[in-house]
JSON list of C-alpha atoms and ligand atoms in Angstrom, two decimals:
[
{"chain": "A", "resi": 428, "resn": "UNK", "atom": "CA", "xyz": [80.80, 249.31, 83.19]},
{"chain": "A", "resi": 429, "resn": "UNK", "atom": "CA", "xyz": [80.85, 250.07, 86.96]},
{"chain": "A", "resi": 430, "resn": "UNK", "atom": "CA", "xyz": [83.07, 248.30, 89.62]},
{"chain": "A", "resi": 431, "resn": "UNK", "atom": "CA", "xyz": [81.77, 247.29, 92.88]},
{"chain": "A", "resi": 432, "resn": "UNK", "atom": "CA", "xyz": [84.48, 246.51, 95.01]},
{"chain": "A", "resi": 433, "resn": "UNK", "atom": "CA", "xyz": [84.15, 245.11, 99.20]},
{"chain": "A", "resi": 434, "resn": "UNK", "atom": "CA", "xyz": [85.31, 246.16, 102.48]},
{"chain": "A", "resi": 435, "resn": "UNK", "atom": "CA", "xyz": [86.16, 244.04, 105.75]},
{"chain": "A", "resi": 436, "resn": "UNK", "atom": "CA", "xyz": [85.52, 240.69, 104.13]},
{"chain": "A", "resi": 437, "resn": "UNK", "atom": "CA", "xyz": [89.41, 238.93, 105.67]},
{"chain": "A", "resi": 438, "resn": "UNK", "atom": "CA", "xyz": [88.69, 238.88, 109.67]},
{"chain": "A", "resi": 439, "resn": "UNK", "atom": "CA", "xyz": [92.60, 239.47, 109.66]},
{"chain": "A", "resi": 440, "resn": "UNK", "atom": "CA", "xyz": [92.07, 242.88, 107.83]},
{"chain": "A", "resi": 441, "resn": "UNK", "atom": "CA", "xyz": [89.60, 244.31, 110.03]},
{"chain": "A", "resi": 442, "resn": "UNK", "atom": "CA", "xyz": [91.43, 243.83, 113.04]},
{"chain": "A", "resi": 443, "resn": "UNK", "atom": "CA", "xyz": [94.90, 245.15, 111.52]},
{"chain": "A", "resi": 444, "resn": "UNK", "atom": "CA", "xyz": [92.62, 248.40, 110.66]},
{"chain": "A", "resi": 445, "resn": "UNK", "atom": "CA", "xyz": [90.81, 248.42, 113.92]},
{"chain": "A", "resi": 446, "resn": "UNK", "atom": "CA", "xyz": [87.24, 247.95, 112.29]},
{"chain": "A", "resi": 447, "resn": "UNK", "atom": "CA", "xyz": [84.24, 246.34, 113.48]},
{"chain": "A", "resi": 448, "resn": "UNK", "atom": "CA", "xyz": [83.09, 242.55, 111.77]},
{"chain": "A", "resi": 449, "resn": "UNK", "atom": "CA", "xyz": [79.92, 244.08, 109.95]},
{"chain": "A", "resi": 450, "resn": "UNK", "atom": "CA", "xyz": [76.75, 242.25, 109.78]},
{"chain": "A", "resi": 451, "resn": "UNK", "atom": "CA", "xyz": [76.65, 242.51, 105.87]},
{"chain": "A", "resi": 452, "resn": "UNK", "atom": "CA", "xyz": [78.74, 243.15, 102.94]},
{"chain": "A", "resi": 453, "resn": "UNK", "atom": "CA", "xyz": [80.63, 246.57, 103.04]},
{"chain": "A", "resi": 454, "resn": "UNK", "atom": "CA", "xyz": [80.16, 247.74, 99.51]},
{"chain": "A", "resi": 455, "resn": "UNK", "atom": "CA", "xyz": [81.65, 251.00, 97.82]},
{"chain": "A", "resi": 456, "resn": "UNK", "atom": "CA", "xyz": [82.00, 251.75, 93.78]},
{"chain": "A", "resi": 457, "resn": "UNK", "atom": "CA", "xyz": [84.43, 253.15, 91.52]},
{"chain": "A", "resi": 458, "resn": "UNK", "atom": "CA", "xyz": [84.05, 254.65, 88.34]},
{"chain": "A", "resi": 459, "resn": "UNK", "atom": "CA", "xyz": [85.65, 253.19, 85.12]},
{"chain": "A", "resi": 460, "resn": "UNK", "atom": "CA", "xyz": [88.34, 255.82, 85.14]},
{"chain": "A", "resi": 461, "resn": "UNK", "atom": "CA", "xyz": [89.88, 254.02, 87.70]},
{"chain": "A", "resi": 462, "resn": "UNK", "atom": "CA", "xyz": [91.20, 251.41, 85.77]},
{"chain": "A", "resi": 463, "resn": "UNK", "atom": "CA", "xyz": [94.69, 250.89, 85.09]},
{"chain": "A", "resi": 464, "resn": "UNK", "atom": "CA", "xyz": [95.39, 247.79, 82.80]},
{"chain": "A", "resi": 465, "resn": "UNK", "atom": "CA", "xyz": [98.36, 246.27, 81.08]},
{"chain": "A", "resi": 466, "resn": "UNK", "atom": "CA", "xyz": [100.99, 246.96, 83.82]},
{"chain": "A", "resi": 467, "resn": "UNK", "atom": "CA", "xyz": [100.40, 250.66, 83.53]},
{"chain": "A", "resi": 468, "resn": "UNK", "atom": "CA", "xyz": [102.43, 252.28, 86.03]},
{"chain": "A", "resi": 469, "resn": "UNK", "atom": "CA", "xyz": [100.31, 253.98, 89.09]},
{"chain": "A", "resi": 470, "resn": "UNK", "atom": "CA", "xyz": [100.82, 257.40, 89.17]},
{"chain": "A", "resi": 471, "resn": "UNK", "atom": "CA", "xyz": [101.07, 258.52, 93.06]},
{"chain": "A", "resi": 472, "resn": "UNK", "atom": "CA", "xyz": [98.89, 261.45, 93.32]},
{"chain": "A", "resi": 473, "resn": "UNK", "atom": "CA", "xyz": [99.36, 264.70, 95.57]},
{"chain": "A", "resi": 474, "resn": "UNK", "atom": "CA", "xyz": [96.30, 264.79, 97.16]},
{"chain": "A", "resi": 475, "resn": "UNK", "atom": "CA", "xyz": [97.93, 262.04, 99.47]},
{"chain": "A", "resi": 476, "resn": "UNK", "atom": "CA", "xyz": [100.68, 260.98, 101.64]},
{"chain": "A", "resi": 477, "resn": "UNK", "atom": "CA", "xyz": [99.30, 257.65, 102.35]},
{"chain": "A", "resi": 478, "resn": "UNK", "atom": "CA", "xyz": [98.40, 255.58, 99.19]},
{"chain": "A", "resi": 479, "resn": "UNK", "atom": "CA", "xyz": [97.93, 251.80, 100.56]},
{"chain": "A", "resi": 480, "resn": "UNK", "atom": "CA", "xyz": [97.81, 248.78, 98.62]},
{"chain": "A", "resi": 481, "resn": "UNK", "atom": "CA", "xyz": [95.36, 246.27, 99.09]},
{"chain": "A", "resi": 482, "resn": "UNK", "atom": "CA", "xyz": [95.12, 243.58, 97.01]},
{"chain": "A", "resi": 483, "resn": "UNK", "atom": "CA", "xyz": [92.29, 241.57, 95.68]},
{"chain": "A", "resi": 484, "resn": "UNK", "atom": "CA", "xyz": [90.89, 239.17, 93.43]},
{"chain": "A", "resi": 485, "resn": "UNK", "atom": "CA", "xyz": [88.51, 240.29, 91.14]},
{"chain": "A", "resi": 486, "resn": "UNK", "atom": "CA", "xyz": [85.25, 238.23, 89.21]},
{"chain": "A", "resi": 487, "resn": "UNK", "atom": "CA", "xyz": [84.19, 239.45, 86.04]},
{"chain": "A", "resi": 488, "resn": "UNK", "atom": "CA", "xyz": [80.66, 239.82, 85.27]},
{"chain": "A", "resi": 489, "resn": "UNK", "atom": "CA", "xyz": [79.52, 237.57, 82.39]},
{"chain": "A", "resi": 490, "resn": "UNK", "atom": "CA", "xyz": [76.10, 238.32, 82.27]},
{"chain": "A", "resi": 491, "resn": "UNK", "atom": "CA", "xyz": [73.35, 240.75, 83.33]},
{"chain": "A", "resi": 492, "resn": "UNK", "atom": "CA", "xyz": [71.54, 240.01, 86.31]},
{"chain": "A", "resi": 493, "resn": "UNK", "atom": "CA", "xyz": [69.59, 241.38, 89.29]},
{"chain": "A", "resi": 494, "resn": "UNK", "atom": "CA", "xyz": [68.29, 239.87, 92.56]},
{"chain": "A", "resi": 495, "resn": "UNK", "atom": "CA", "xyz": [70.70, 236.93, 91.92]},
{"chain": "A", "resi": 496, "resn": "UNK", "atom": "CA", "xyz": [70.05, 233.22, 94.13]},
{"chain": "A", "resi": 497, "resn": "UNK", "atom": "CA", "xyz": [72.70, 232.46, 95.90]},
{"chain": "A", "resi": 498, "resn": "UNK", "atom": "CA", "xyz": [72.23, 229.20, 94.34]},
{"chain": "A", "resi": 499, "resn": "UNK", "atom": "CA", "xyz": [72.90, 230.71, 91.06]},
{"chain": "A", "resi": 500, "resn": "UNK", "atom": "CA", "xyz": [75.46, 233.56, 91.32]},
{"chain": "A", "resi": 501, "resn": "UNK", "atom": "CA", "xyz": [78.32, 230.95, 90.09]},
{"chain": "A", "resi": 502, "resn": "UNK", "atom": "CA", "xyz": [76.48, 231.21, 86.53]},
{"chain": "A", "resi": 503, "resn": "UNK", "atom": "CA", "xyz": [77.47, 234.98, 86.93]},
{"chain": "A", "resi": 504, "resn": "UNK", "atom": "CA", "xyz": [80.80, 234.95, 85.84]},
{"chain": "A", "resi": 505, "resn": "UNK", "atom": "CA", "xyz": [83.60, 233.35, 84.28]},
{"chain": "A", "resi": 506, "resn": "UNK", "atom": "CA", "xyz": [86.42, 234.96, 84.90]},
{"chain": "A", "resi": 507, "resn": "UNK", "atom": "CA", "xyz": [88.67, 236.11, 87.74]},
{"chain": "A", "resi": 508, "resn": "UNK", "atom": "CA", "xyz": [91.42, 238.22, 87.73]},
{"chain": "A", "resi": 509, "resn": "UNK", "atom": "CA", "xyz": [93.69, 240.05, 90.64]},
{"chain": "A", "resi": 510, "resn": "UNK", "atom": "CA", "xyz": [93.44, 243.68, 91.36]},
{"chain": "A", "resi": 511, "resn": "UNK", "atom": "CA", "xyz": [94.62, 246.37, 93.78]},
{"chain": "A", "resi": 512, "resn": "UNK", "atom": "CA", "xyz": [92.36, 248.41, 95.51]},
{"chain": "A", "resi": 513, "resn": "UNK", "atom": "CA", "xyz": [94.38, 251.39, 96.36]},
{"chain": "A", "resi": 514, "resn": "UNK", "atom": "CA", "xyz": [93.12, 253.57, 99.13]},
{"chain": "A", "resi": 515, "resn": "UNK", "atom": "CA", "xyz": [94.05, 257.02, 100.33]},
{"chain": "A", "resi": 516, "resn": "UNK", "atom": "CA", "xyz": [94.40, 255.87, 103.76]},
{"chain": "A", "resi": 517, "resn": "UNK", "atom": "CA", "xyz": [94.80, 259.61, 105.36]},
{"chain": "A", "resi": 518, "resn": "UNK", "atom": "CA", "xyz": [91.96, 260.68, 103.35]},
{"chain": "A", "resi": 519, "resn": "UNK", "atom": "CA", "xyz": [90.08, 257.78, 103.97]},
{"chain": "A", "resi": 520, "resn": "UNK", "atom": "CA", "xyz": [90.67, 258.35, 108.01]},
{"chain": "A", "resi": 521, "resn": "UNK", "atom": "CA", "xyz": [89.26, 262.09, 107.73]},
{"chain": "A", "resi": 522, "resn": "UNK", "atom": "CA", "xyz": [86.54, 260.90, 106.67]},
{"chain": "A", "resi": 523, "resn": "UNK", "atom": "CA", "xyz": [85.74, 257.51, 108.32]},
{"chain": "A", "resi": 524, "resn": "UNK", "atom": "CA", "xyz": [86.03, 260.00, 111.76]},
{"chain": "A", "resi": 525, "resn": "UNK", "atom": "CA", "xyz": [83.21, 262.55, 110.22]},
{"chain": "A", "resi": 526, "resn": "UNK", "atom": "CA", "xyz": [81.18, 259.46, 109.07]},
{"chain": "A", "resi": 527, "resn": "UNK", "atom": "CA", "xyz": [80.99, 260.85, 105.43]},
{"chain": "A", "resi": 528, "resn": "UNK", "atom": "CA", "xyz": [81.21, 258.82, 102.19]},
{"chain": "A", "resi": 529, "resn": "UNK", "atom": "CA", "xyz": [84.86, 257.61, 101.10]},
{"chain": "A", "resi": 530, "resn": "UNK", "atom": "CA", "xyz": [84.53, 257.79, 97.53]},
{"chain": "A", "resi": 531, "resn": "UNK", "atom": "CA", "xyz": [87.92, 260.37, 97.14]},
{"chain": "A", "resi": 532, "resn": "UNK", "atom": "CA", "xyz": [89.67, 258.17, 99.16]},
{"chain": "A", "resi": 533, "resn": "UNK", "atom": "CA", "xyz": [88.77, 254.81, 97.15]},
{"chain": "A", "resi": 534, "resn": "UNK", "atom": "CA", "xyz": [87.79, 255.76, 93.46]},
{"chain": "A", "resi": 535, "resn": "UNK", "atom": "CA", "xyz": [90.49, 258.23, 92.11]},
{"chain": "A", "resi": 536, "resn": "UNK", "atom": "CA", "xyz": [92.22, 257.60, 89.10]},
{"chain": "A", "resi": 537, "resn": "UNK", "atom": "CA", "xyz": [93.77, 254.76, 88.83]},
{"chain": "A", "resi": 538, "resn": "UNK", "atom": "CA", "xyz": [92.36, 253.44, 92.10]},
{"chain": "A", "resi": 539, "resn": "UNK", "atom": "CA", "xyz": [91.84, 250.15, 90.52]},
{"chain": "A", "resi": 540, "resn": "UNK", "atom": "CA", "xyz": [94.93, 248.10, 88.68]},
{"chain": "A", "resi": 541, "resn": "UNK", "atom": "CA", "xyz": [93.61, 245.06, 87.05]},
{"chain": "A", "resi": 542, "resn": "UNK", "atom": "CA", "xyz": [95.25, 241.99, 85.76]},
{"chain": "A", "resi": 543, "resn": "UNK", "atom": "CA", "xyz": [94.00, 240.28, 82.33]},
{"chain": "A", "resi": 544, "resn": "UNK", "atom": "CA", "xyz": [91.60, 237.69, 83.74]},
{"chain": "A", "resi": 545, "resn": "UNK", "atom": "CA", "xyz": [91.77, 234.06, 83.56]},
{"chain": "A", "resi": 546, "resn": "UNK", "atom": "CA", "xyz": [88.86, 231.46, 82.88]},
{"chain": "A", "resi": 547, "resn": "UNK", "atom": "CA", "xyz": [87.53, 230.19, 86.48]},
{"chain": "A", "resi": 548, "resn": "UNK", "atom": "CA", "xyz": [87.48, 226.53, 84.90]},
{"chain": "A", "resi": 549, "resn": "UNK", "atom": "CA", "xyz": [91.45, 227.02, 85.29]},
{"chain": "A", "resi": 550, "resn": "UNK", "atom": "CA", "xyz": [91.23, 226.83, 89.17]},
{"chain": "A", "resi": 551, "resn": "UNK", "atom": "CA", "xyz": [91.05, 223.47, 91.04]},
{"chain": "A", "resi": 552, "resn": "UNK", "atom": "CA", "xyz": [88.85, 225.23, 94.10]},
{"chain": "A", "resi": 553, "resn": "UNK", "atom": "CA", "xyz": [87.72, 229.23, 94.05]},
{"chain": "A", "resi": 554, "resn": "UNK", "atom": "CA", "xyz": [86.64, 228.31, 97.63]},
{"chain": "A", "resi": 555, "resn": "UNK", "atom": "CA", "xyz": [90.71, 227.61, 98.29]},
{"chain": "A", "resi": 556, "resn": "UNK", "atom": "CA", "xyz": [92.65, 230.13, 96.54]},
{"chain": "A", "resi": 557, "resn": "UNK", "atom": "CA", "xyz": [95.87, 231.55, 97.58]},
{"chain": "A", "resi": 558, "resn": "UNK", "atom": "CA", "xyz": [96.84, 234.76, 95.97]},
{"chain": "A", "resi": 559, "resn": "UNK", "atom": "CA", "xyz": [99.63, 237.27, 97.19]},
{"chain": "A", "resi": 560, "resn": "UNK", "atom": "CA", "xyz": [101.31, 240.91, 96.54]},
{"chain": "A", "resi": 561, "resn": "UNK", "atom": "CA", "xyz": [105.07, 241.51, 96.36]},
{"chain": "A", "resi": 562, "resn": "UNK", "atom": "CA", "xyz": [106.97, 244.62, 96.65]},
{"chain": "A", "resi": 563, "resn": "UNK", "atom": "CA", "xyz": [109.99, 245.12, 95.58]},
{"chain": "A", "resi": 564, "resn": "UNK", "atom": "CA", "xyz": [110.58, 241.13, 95.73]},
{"chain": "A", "resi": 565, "resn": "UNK", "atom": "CA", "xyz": [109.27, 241.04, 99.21]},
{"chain": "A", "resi": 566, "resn": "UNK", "atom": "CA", "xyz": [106.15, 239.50, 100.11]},
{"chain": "A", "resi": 567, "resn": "UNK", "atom": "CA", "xyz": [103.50, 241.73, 101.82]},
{"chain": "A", "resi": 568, "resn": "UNK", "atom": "CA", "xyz": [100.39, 240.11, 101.53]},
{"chain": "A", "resi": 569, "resn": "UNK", "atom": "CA", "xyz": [98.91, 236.69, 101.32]},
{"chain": "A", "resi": 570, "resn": "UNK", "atom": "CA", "xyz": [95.77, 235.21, 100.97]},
{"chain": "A", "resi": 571, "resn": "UNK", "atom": "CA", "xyz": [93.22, 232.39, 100.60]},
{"chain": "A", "resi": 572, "resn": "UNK", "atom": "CA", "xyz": [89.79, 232.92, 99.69]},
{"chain": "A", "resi": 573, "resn": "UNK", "atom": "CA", "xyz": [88.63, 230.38, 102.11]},
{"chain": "A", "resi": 574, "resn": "UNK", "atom": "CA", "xyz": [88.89, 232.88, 104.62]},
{"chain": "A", "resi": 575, "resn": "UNK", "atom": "CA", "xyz": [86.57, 235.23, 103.18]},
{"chain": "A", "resi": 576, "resn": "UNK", "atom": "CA", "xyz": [83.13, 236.39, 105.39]},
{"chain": "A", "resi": 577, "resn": "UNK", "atom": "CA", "xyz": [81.41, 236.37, 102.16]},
{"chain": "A", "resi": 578, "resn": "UNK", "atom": "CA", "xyz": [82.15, 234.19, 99.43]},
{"chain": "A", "resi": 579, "resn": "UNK", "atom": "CA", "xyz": [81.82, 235.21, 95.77]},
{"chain": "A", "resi": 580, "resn": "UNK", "atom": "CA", "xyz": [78.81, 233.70, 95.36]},
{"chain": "A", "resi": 581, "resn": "UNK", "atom": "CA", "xyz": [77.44, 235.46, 98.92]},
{"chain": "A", "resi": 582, "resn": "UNK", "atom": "CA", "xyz": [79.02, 238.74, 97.18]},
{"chain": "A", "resi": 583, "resn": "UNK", "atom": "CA", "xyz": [76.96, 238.55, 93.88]},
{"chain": "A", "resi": 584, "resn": "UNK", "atom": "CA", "xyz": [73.54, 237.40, 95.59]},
{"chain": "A", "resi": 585, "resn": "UNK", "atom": "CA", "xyz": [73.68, 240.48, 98.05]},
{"chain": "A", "resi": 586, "resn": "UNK", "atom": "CA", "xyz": [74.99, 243.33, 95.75]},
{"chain": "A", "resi": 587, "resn": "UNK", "atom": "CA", "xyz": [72.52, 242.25, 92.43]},
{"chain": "A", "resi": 588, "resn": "UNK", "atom": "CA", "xyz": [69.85, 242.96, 94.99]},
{"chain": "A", "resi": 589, "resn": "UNK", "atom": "CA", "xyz": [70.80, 246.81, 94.70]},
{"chain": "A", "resi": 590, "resn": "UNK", "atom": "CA", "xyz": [72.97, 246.88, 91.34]},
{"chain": "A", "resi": 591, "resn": "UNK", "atom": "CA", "xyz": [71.92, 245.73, 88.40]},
{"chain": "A", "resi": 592, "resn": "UNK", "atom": "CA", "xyz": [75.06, 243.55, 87.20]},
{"chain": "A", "resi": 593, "resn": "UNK", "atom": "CA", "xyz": [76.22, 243.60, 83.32]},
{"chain": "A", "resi": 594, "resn": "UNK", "atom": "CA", "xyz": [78.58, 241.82, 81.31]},
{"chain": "A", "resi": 595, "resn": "UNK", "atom": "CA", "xyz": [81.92, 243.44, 82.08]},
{"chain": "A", "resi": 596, "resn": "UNK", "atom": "CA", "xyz": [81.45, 244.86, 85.38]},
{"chain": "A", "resi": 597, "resn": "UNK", "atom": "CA", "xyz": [83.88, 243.85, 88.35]},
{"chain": "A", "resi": 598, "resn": "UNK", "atom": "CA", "xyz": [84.25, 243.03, 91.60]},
{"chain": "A", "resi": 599, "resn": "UNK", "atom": "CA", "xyz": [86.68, 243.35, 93.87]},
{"chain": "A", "resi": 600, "resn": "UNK", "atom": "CA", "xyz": [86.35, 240.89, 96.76]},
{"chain": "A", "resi": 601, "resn": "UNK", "atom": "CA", "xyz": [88.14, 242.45, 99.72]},
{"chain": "A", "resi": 602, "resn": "UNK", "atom": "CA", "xyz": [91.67, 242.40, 100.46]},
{"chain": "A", "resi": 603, "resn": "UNK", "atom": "CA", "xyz": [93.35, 239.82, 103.65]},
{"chain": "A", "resi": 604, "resn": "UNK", "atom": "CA", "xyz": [96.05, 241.51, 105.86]},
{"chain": "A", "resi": 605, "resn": "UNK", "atom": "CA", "xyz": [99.34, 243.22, 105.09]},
{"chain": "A", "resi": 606, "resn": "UNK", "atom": "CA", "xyz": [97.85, 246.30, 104.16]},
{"chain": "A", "resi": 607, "resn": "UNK", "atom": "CA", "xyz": [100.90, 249.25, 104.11]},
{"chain": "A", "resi": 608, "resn": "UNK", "atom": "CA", "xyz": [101.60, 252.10, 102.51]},
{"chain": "A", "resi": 609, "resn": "UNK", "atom": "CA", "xyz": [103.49, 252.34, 98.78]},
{"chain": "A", "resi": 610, "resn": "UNK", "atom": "CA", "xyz": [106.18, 255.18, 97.61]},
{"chain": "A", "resi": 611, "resn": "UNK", "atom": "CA", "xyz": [107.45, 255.68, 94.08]},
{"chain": "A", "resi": 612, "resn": "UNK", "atom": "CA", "xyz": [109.64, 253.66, 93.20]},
{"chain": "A", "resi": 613, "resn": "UNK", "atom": "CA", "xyz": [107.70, 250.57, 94.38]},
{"chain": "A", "resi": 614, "resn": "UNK", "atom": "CA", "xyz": [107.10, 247.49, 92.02]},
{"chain": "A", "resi": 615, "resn": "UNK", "atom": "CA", "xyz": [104.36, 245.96, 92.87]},
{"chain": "A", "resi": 616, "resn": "UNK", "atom": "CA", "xyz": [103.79, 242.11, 91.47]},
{"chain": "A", "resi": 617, "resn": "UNK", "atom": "CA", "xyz": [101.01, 239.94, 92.16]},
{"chain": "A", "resi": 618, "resn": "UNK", "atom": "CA", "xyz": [99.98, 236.25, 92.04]},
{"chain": "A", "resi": 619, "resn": "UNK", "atom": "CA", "xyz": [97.02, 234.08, 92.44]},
{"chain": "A", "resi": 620, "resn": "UNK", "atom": "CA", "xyz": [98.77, 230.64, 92.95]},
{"chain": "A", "resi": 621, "resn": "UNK", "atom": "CA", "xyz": [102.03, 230.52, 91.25]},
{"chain": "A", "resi": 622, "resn": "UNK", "atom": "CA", "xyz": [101.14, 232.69, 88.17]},
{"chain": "A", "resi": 623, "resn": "UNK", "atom": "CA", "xyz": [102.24, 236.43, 88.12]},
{"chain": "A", "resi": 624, "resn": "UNK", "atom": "CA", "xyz": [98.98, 238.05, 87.30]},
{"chain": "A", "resi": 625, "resn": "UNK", "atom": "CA", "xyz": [100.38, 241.82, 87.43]},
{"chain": "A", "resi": 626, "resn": "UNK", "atom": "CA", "xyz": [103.75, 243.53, 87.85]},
{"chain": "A", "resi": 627, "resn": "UNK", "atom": "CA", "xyz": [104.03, 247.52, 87.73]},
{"chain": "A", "resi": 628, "resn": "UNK", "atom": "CA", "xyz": [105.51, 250.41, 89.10]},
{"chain": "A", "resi": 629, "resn": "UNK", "atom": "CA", "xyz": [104.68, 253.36, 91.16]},
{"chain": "A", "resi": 630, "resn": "UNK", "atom": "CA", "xyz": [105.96, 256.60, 89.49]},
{"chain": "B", "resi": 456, "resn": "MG", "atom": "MG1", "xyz": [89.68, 246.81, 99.56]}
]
């Protein structure tokens, strides 16, 4: 399975990060290895000193597909779930300034807690979501998927042109603002709506 995850979709996110709107999707991978699932702690690694969280909500492919309609993409997938992207921002910085790829930054190990996923029948409107991070109690982000630049559907017709999708892959959405850095110690719990989708530590 592969996970295709995007960048600068929350208008709020790209300014807190100082980033141009794009003119399409912002779309990076990461590799299966970084999964963490079942409330796994995240292990901070030494290559940084600036691990941020960014949290997202994830769809779950349900079947293969390439060159997806727009029209269609909702037959696509079943399932959502909440993630967190978790970026190296210093690394990430370096090189963003040298204009070389990110992937060290983005797709380490363990780059990519998931949450189980829940049927997408169970939501009134995936078009007017709320979901939200807490850490340590505290609330640090907040979202609503209404206030996406792509939608999920917009997400799965422009990536399926390039990426074959399969049964099990993932994507993560993009994340809204709030973005900060995490230090061990950190519990990290998030929500989509009132349900407590995933709550871990940082060791
Ligand atoms: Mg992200």
């Amino acid at each position: 399975m592969k996970i295709i995850a995007i960048g600068r979709n929350y208008v709020a996110h790209i300014q807190e990060l100082q980033n141009e709107i794009p003119q399409e999707p912002v779309v990076f991978l990461k590799p299966d290895t970084a999964i963490l699932k079942n409330n796994m702690p995240f292990y901070y690694p030494d290559f940084s000193q600036d691990i941020h969280h960014e949290v997202e909500i994830v769809l779950k492919i349900s079947r293969e597909g390439k060159s997806i309609a727009k029209e269609f993409a909702h037959k696509y997938y079943d399932e959502i779930g909440l993630g967190i992207d978790f970026t190296a921002r210093d690394l990430q910085s370096q090189l963003k300034a040298k204009g070389l790829p990110w992937e060290i930054a983005k797709a380490f190990n363990g780059s990519a807690p998931i949450s189980d996923f829940l049927p997408k029948t169970q939501f009134k409107d995936l078009r007017n979501l709320n979901f939200s991070l807490q850490v340590n109690g505290q609330l640090r982000q907040q979202g609503n998927t209404s206030l996406m630049i792509y939608d999920f559907d917009a997400i799965i017709a422009y990536v399926s042109q390039y990426f074959t999708l399969k049964k099990g892959d993932l994507i993560f959405t993009g994340t809204p603002q709030g973005v900060a850095p995490i230090q061990i110690g950190d519990r990290l719990q998030g929500y989509i709506e009132k349900t407590l989708m995933f709550d871990f530590e940082v060791k």
